[in-house]
XYZ file of C-alpha atoms in Angstrom:
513
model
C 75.002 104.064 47.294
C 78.556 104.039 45.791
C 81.145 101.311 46.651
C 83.499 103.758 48.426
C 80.119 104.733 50.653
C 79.057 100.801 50.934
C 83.089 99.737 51.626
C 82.782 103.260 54.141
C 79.775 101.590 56.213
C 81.304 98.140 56.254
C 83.940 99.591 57.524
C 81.859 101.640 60.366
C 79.492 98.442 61.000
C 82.978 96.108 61.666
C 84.205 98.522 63.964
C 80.887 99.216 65.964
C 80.846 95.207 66.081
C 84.318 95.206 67.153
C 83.962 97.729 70.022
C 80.339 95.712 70.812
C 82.697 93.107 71.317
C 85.327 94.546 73.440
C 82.554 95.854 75.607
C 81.094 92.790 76.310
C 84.542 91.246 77.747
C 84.352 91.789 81.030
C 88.117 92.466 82.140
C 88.928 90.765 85.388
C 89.561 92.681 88.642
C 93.790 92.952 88.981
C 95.233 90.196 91.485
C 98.087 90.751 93.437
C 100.796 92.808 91.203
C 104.476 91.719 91.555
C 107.092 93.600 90.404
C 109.479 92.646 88.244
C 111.459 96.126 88.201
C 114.396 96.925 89.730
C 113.610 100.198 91.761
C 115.238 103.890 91.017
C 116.829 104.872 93.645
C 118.629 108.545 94.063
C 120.863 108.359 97.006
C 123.811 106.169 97.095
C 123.838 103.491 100.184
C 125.704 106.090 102.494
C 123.601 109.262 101.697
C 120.629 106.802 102.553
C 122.481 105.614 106.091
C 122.849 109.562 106.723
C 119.332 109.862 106.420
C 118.421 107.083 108.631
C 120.926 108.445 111.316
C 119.645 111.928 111.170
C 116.430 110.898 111.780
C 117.405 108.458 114.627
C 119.238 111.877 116.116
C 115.575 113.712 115.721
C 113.954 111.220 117.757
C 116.610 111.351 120.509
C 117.485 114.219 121.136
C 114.462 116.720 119.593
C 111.473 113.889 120.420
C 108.550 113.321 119.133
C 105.014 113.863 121.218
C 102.461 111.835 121.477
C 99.892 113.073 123.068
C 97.937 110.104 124.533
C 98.105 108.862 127.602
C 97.701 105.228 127.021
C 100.618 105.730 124.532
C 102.434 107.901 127.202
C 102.088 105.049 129.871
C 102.866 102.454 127.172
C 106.292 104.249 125.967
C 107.740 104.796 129.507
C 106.544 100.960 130.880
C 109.131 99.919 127.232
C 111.590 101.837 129.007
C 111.461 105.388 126.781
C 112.766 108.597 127.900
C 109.369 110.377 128.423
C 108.764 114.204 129.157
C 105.544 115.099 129.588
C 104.216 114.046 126.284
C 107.750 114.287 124.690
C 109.022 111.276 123.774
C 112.722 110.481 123.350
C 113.657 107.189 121.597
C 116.702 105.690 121.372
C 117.862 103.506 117.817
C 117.734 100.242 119.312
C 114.979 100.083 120.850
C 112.726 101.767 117.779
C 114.727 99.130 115.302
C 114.106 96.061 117.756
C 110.425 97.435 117.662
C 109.811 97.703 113.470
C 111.876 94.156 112.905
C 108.662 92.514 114.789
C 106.579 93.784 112.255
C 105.404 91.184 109.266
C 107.343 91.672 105.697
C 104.231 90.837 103.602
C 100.726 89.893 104.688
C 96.994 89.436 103.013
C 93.992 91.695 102.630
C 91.065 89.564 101.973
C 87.354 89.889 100.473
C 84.039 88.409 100.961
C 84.940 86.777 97.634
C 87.130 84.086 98.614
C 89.099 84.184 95.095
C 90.922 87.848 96.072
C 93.403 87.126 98.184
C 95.691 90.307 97.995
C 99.369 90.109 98.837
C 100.829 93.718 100.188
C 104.369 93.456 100.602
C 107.882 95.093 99.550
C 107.165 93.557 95.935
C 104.090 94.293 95.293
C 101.541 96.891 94.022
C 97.835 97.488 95.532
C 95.781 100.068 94.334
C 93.610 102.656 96.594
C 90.900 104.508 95.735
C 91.148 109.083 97.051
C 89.999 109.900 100.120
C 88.160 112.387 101.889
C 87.171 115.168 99.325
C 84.126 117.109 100.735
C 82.923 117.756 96.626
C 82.283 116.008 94.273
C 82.432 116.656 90.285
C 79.435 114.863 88.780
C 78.507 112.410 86.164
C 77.074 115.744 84.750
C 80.393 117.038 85.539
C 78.750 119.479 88.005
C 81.245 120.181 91.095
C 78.935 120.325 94.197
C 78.792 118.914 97.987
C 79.579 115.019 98.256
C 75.850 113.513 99.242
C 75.867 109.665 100.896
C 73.972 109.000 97.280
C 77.573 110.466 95.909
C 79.336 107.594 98.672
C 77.458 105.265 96.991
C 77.912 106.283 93.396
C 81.791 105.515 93.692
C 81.530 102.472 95.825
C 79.522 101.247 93.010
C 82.181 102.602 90.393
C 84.643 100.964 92.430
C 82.857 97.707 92.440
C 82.579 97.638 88.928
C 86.207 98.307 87.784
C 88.509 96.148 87.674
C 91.659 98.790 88.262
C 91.375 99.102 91.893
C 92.110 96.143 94.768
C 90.946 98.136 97.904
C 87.676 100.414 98.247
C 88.482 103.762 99.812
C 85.693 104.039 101.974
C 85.776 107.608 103.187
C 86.242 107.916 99.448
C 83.972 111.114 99.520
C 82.334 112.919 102.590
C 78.331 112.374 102.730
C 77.930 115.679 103.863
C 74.632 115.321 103.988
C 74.965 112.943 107.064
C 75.311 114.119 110.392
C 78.699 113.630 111.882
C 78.384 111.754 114.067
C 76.684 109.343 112.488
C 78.666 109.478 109.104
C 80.728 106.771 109.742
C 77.897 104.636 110.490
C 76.602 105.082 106.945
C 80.558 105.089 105.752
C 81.114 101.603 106.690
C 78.103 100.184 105.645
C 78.312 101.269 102.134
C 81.643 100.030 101.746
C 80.178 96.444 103.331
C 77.568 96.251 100.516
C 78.317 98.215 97.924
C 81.573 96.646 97.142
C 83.119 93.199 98.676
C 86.171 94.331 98.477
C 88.361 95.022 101.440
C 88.205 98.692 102.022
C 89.174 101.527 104.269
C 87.440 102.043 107.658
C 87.234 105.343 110.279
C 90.295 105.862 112.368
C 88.796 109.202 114.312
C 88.378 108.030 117.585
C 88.051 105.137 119.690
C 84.203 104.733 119.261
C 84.665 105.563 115.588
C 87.211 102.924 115.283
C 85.483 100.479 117.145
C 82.167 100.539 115.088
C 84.230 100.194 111.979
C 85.641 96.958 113.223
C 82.143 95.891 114.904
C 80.619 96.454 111.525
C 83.265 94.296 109.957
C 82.817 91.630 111.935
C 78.801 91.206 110.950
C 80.130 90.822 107.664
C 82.831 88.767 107.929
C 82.784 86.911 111.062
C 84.668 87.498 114.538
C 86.382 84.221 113.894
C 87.548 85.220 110.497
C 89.006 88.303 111.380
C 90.991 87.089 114.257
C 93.416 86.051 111.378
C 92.954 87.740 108.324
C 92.503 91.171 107.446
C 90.064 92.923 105.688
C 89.951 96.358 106.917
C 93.174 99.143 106.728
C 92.919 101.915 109.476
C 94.481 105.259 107.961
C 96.433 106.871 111.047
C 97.075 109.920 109.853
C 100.371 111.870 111.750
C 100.200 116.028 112.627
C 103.329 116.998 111.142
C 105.710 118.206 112.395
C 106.673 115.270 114.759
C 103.193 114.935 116.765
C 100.840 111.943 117.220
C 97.670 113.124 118.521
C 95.175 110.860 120.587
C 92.288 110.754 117.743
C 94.433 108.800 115.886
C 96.473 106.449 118.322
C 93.329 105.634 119.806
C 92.092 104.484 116.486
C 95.228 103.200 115.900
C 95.133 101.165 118.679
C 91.712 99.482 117.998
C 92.399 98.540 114.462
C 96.054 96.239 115.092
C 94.518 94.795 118.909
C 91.859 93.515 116.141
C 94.712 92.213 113.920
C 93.478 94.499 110.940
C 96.235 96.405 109.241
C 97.336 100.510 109.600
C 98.857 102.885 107.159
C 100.613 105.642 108.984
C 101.464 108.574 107.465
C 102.903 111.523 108.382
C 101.192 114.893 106.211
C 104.084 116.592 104.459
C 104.030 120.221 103.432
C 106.970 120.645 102.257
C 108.566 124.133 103.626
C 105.861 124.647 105.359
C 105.847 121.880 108.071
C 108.943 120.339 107.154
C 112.678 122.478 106.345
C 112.815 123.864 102.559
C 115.521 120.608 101.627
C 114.353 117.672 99.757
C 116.703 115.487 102.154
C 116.107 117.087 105.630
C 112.222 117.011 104.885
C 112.248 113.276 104.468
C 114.605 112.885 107.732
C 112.043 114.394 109.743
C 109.279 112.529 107.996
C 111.226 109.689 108.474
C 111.714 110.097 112.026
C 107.602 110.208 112.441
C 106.675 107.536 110.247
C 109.188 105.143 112.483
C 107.941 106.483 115.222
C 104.668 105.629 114.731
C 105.287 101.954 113.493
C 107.349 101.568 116.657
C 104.377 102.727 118.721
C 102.350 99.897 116.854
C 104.796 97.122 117.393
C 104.481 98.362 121.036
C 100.874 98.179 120.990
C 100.333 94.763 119.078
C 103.881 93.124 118.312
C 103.416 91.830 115.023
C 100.940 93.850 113.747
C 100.106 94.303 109.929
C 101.412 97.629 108.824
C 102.216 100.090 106.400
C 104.883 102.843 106.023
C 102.603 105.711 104.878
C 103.474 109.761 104.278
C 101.379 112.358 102.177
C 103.842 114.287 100.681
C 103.456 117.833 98.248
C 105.044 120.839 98.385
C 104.227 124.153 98.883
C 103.385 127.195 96.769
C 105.907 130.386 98.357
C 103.598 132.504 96.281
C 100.148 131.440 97.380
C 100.480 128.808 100.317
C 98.382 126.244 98.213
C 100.076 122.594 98.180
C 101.336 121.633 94.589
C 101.624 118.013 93.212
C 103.605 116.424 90.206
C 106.526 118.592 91.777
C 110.274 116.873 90.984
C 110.817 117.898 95.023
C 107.858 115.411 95.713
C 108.795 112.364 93.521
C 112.454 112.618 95.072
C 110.584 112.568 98.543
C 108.828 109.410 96.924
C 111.970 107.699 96.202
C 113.653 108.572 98.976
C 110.918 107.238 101.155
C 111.099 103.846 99.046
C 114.667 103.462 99.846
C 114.073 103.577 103.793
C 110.948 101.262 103.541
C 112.889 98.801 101.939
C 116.088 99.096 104.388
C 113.333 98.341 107.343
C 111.323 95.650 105.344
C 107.915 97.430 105.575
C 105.645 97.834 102.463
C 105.283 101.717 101.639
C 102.508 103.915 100.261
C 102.785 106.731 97.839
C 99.619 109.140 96.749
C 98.731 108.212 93.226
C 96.614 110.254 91.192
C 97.396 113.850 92.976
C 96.394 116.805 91.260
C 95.602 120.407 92.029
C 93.247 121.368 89.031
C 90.266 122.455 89.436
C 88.903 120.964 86.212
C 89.601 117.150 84.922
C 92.000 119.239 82.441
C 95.672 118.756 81.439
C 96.785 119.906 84.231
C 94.874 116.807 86.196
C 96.532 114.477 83.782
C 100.157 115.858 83.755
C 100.309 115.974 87.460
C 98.783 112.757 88.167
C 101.033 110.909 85.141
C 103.957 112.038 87.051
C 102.795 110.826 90.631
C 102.524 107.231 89.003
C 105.121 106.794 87.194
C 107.133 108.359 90.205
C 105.683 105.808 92.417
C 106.168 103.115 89.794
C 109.595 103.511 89.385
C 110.112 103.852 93.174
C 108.460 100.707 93.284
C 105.631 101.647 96.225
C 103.588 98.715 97.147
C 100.100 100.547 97.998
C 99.189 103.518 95.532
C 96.771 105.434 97.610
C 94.966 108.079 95.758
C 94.363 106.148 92.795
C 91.012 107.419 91.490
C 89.348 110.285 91.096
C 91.487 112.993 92.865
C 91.722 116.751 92.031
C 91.782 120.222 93.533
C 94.231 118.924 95.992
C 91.933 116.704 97.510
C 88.612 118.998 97.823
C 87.041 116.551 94.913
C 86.553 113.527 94.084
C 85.925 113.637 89.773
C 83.987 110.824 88.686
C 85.166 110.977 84.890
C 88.713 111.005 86.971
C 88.216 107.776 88.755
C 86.871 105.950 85.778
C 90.020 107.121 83.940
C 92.198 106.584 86.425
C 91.056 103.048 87.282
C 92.079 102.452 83.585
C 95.660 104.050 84.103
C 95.338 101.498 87.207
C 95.899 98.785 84.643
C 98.542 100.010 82.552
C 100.448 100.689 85.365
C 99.895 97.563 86.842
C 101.403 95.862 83.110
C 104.500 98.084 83.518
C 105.227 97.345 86.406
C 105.447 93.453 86.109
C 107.821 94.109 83.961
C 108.829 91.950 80.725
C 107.743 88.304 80.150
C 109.982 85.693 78.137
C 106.841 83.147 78.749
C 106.207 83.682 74.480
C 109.920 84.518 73.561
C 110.532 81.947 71.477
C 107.223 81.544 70.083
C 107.139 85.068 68.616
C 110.416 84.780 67.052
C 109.042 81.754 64.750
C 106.454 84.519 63.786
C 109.881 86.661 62.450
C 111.356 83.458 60.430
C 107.517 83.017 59.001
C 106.902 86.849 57.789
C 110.526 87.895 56.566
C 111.764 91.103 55.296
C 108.906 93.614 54.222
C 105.932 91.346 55.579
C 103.462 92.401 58.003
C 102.050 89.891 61.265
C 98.366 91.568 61.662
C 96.979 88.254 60.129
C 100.104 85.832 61.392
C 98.793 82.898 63.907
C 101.010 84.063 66.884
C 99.281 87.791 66.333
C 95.493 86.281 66.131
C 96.813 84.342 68.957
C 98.325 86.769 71.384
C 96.694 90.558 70.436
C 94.508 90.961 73.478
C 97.019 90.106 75.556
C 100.098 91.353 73.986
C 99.559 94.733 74.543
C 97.266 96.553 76.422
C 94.171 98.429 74.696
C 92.716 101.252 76.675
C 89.526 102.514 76.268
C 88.935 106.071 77.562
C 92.362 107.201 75.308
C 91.169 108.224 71.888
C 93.425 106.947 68.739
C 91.036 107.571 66.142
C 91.431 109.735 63.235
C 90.280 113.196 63.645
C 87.626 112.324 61.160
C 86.198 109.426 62.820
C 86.364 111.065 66.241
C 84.533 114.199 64.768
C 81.897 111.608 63.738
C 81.887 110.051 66.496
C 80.526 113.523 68.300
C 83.821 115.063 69.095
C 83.846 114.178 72.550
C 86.757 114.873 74.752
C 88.226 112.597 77.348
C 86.084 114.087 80.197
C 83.134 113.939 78.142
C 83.781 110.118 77.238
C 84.656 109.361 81.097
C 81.743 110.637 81.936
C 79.278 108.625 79.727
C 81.526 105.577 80.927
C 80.298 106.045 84.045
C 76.712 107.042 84.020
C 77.098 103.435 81.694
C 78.211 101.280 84.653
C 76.102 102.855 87.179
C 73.265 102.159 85.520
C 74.599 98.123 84.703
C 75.913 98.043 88.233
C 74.622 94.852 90.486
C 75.216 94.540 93.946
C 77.531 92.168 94.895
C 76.017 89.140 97.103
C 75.329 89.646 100.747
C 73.705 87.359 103.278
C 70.123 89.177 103.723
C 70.694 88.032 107.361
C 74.403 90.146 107.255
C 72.464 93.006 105.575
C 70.271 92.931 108.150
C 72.054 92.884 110.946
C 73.864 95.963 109.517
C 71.032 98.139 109.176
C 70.188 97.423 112.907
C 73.786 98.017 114.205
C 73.295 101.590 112.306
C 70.053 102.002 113.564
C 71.058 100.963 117.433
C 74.295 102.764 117.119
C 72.369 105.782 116.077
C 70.285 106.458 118.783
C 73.143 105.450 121.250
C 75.405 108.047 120.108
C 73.014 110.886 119.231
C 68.959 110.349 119.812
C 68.383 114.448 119.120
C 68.891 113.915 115.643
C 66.597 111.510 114.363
């Protein structure tokens, strides 16, 4: 062997040690993220006050229905102007209603060391939700299976990009429906300890999600902390049907917190204008956190909204559209005039393949949501084909993007200022710092190092089997499914799970066992 082909394998063996290495570290699951930017904002102070007012005008004088009748009751006992199921509110009285709401509040674990803060200055990251499909570790796009549920509960478990599980992440299809949820919840109680999404649909729905919380955390415990987000999902334009307020209901009586957001197609449910769109969307999402106020005065909750636009060629929603992020930013500003935390949707894509596409789209979502400064980034693994799948070489690379979003957003640190600058007096003019003190010192923490983005020469990625990104996301997750371990659960808690299932089962549907 020649001494360029011995240096050549040194070489080789120090980087395969290297990246041993790095493997081995386990990185730590993101805390609470606080921002340290200053958010963009696109209308000036007035424009935003016009806004606000035109929406106040849609809710007197157009309405809004809800149509409930324990919500129907509730709004005309307040003192509402109620028609049938129209409801007509008045500024005061929806303003007086939101300022009872809590600026900030805590979503806890089963592991007592995650305490996450959601509030107007911070970022929490959300797993998707719903997609009936899956695309494979095999990178096969098929049916979601309750196997499939479990698969990304797992993934979720294991990295460390994402603070909240998603729960409904994917649809076990191969569950019957009405006993889906059932099997829902109870994956997210023991695949994960994270606190996670429960099901909204109903009242009964609902009310197994929080009795199935409760064997795992405790009644006690829940009766002041939170551990469970209800997703109360609004029927654009300006409806609120009784599905969701009754699930709604059930989740803040329980003090557990509630996104609500209103489903935005823009032009299509919503007037073709960036501003009138988000004055009606606006004037539900308001709506709606008034109603919870009403319901639970002091309730935990979110300002939510789904927002794309719409194709006027095929019909089919669109994401990473400019139209949207203004719609993102716009939204931000109003959250933060009512002091409500805010959610954007993170990862959005419409491609149909984990291709460019996926990434341009989804880059734009974050950093339009960064920028706005949204304080829960729903969305934020795995989605494509508007929704329909959940990729699983997605959601492994977009838990990564998780965390170098999470270091942009909190901002610059002067913590090693001076420090570094003795490293410039040391080196001088033409010098380099890859062997200085401060660099051995500081390097993993400096900057960030991802590991699913390639920088390797063409020649060493060639060696290394010419894998694309997909292709590397993909082994990265087969990897940690098969090194996953269960986080610990009381065998007692377990348990008593499988009977609630069981019990809950047979009460709801016998015929299909």
């Amino acid at each position: 062997m020649s001494q360029v082909e011995i240096s050549s394998t040194r070489r080789r063996r120090g980087r395969a040690s290297l990246m041993a290495a790095r493997e081995a570290e386990k990185t730590p699951r993101l805390s609470t993220i606080k921002y340290a930017l200053s958010p963009v904002e696109v209308v000036s102070a007035d424009q935003l006050e016009r806004i606000h007012q035109a929406s106040m005008a849609i809710l007197r004088d157009v309405g809004i229905d809800f149509r409930d009748e324990t919500a129907i009751r509730q709004w005309r006992e307040a003192g509402a102007d109620v028609r049938g199921h129209r409801v007509h509110l008045e500024e005061d009285m929806v303003m007086d209603l939101i300022a009872k709401a809590p600026r900030s509040f805590e979503l806890r674990s089963r592991d007592p060391e995650q305490r996450i803060t959601v509030s107007p200055e911070t970022l929490t990251f959300g797993t998707m939700q719903g997609a009936p499909n899956v695309r494979d570790v095999d990178g096969v796009r098929r049916a979601s299976t309750m196997e499939d549920l479990r698969d990304v509960n797992r993934l979720t478990q294991m990295l460390p990009g994402f603070h909240v599980a998603g729960g409904f992440t994917c649809e076990p299809t191969d569950i019957a429906v009405p006993w889906r949820h059932l099997h829902i919840n109870r994956s997210s109680l023991v695949e994960t300890n994270l606190p996670y999404f429960g099901l909204t649909t109903g009242q009964e729905r609902a009310e197994d999600s929080i009795a199935m919380a409760r064997i795992a955390y405790g009644e006690d415990f829940m009766k002041s902390n939170a551990v469970i987000i209800g997703q109360i999902s609004g029927n654009s334009p300006l409806v609120w049907d009784a599905t969701m307020l009754e699930g709604l209901r059930v989740y803040a009586e329980a003090n557990q917190a509630v996104l609500l957001s209103p489903f935005i197609l823009g032009a299509a449910n919503t007037p073709a204008d960036v501003a009138a769109t988000v004055a009606q969307l606006n004037a539900e999402a308001v709506a709606g956190l008034a109603y919870t106020q009403l319901t639970a005065p002091g309730a935990k909750m979110i300002y939510g909204q789904y927002s794309v636009s719409v194709s006027m060629r095929s019909g089919a929603p669109m994401s990473g559209m400019p139209e949207v992020s203004l719609v993102n930013v716009l939204v931000g500003q109003l959250a933060r005039r009512y002091g409500i935390p805010w959610r954007t949707t993170a990862s959005q894509s419409s491609a149909k393949t984990f291709d460019p596409q996926s990434g341009y789209e989804s880059a734009i979502a974050y950093m339009s949501g960064a920028t706005a400064k949204s304080n829960l980034f729903l969305h934020a693994g795995g989605w494509d084909e508007a929704g329909l799948v959940c990729c699983l070489a997605k959601f492994v690379a977009d838990a990564e993007q998780n965390l170098l979003i999470a270091k942009y957003a909190e901002g610059i640190s002067f913590d090693h200022f001076d420090e570094a600058l003795e490293a410039v007096r040391r080196i001088g003019p033409g010098g380099h710092y890859l062997g200085d003190s401060f660099t051995l010192k500081r390097f993993k923490d400096a900057f960030i190092s991802p590991e699913m983005l390639d920088y390797l020469s063409y020649e060493q990625w060639k060696a290394q089997g010419s894998k694309d990104m997909a292709q590397r996301c993909r082994e990265k997750a087969k990897m940690l499914l098969s090194s996953y371990e269960a986080p610990l659960i009381d065998a007692a808690v377990r348990e008593e799970l499988d009977a609630f299932v069981a019990k809950r089962q047979e009460q709801i549907s016998p015929s299909l066992a």
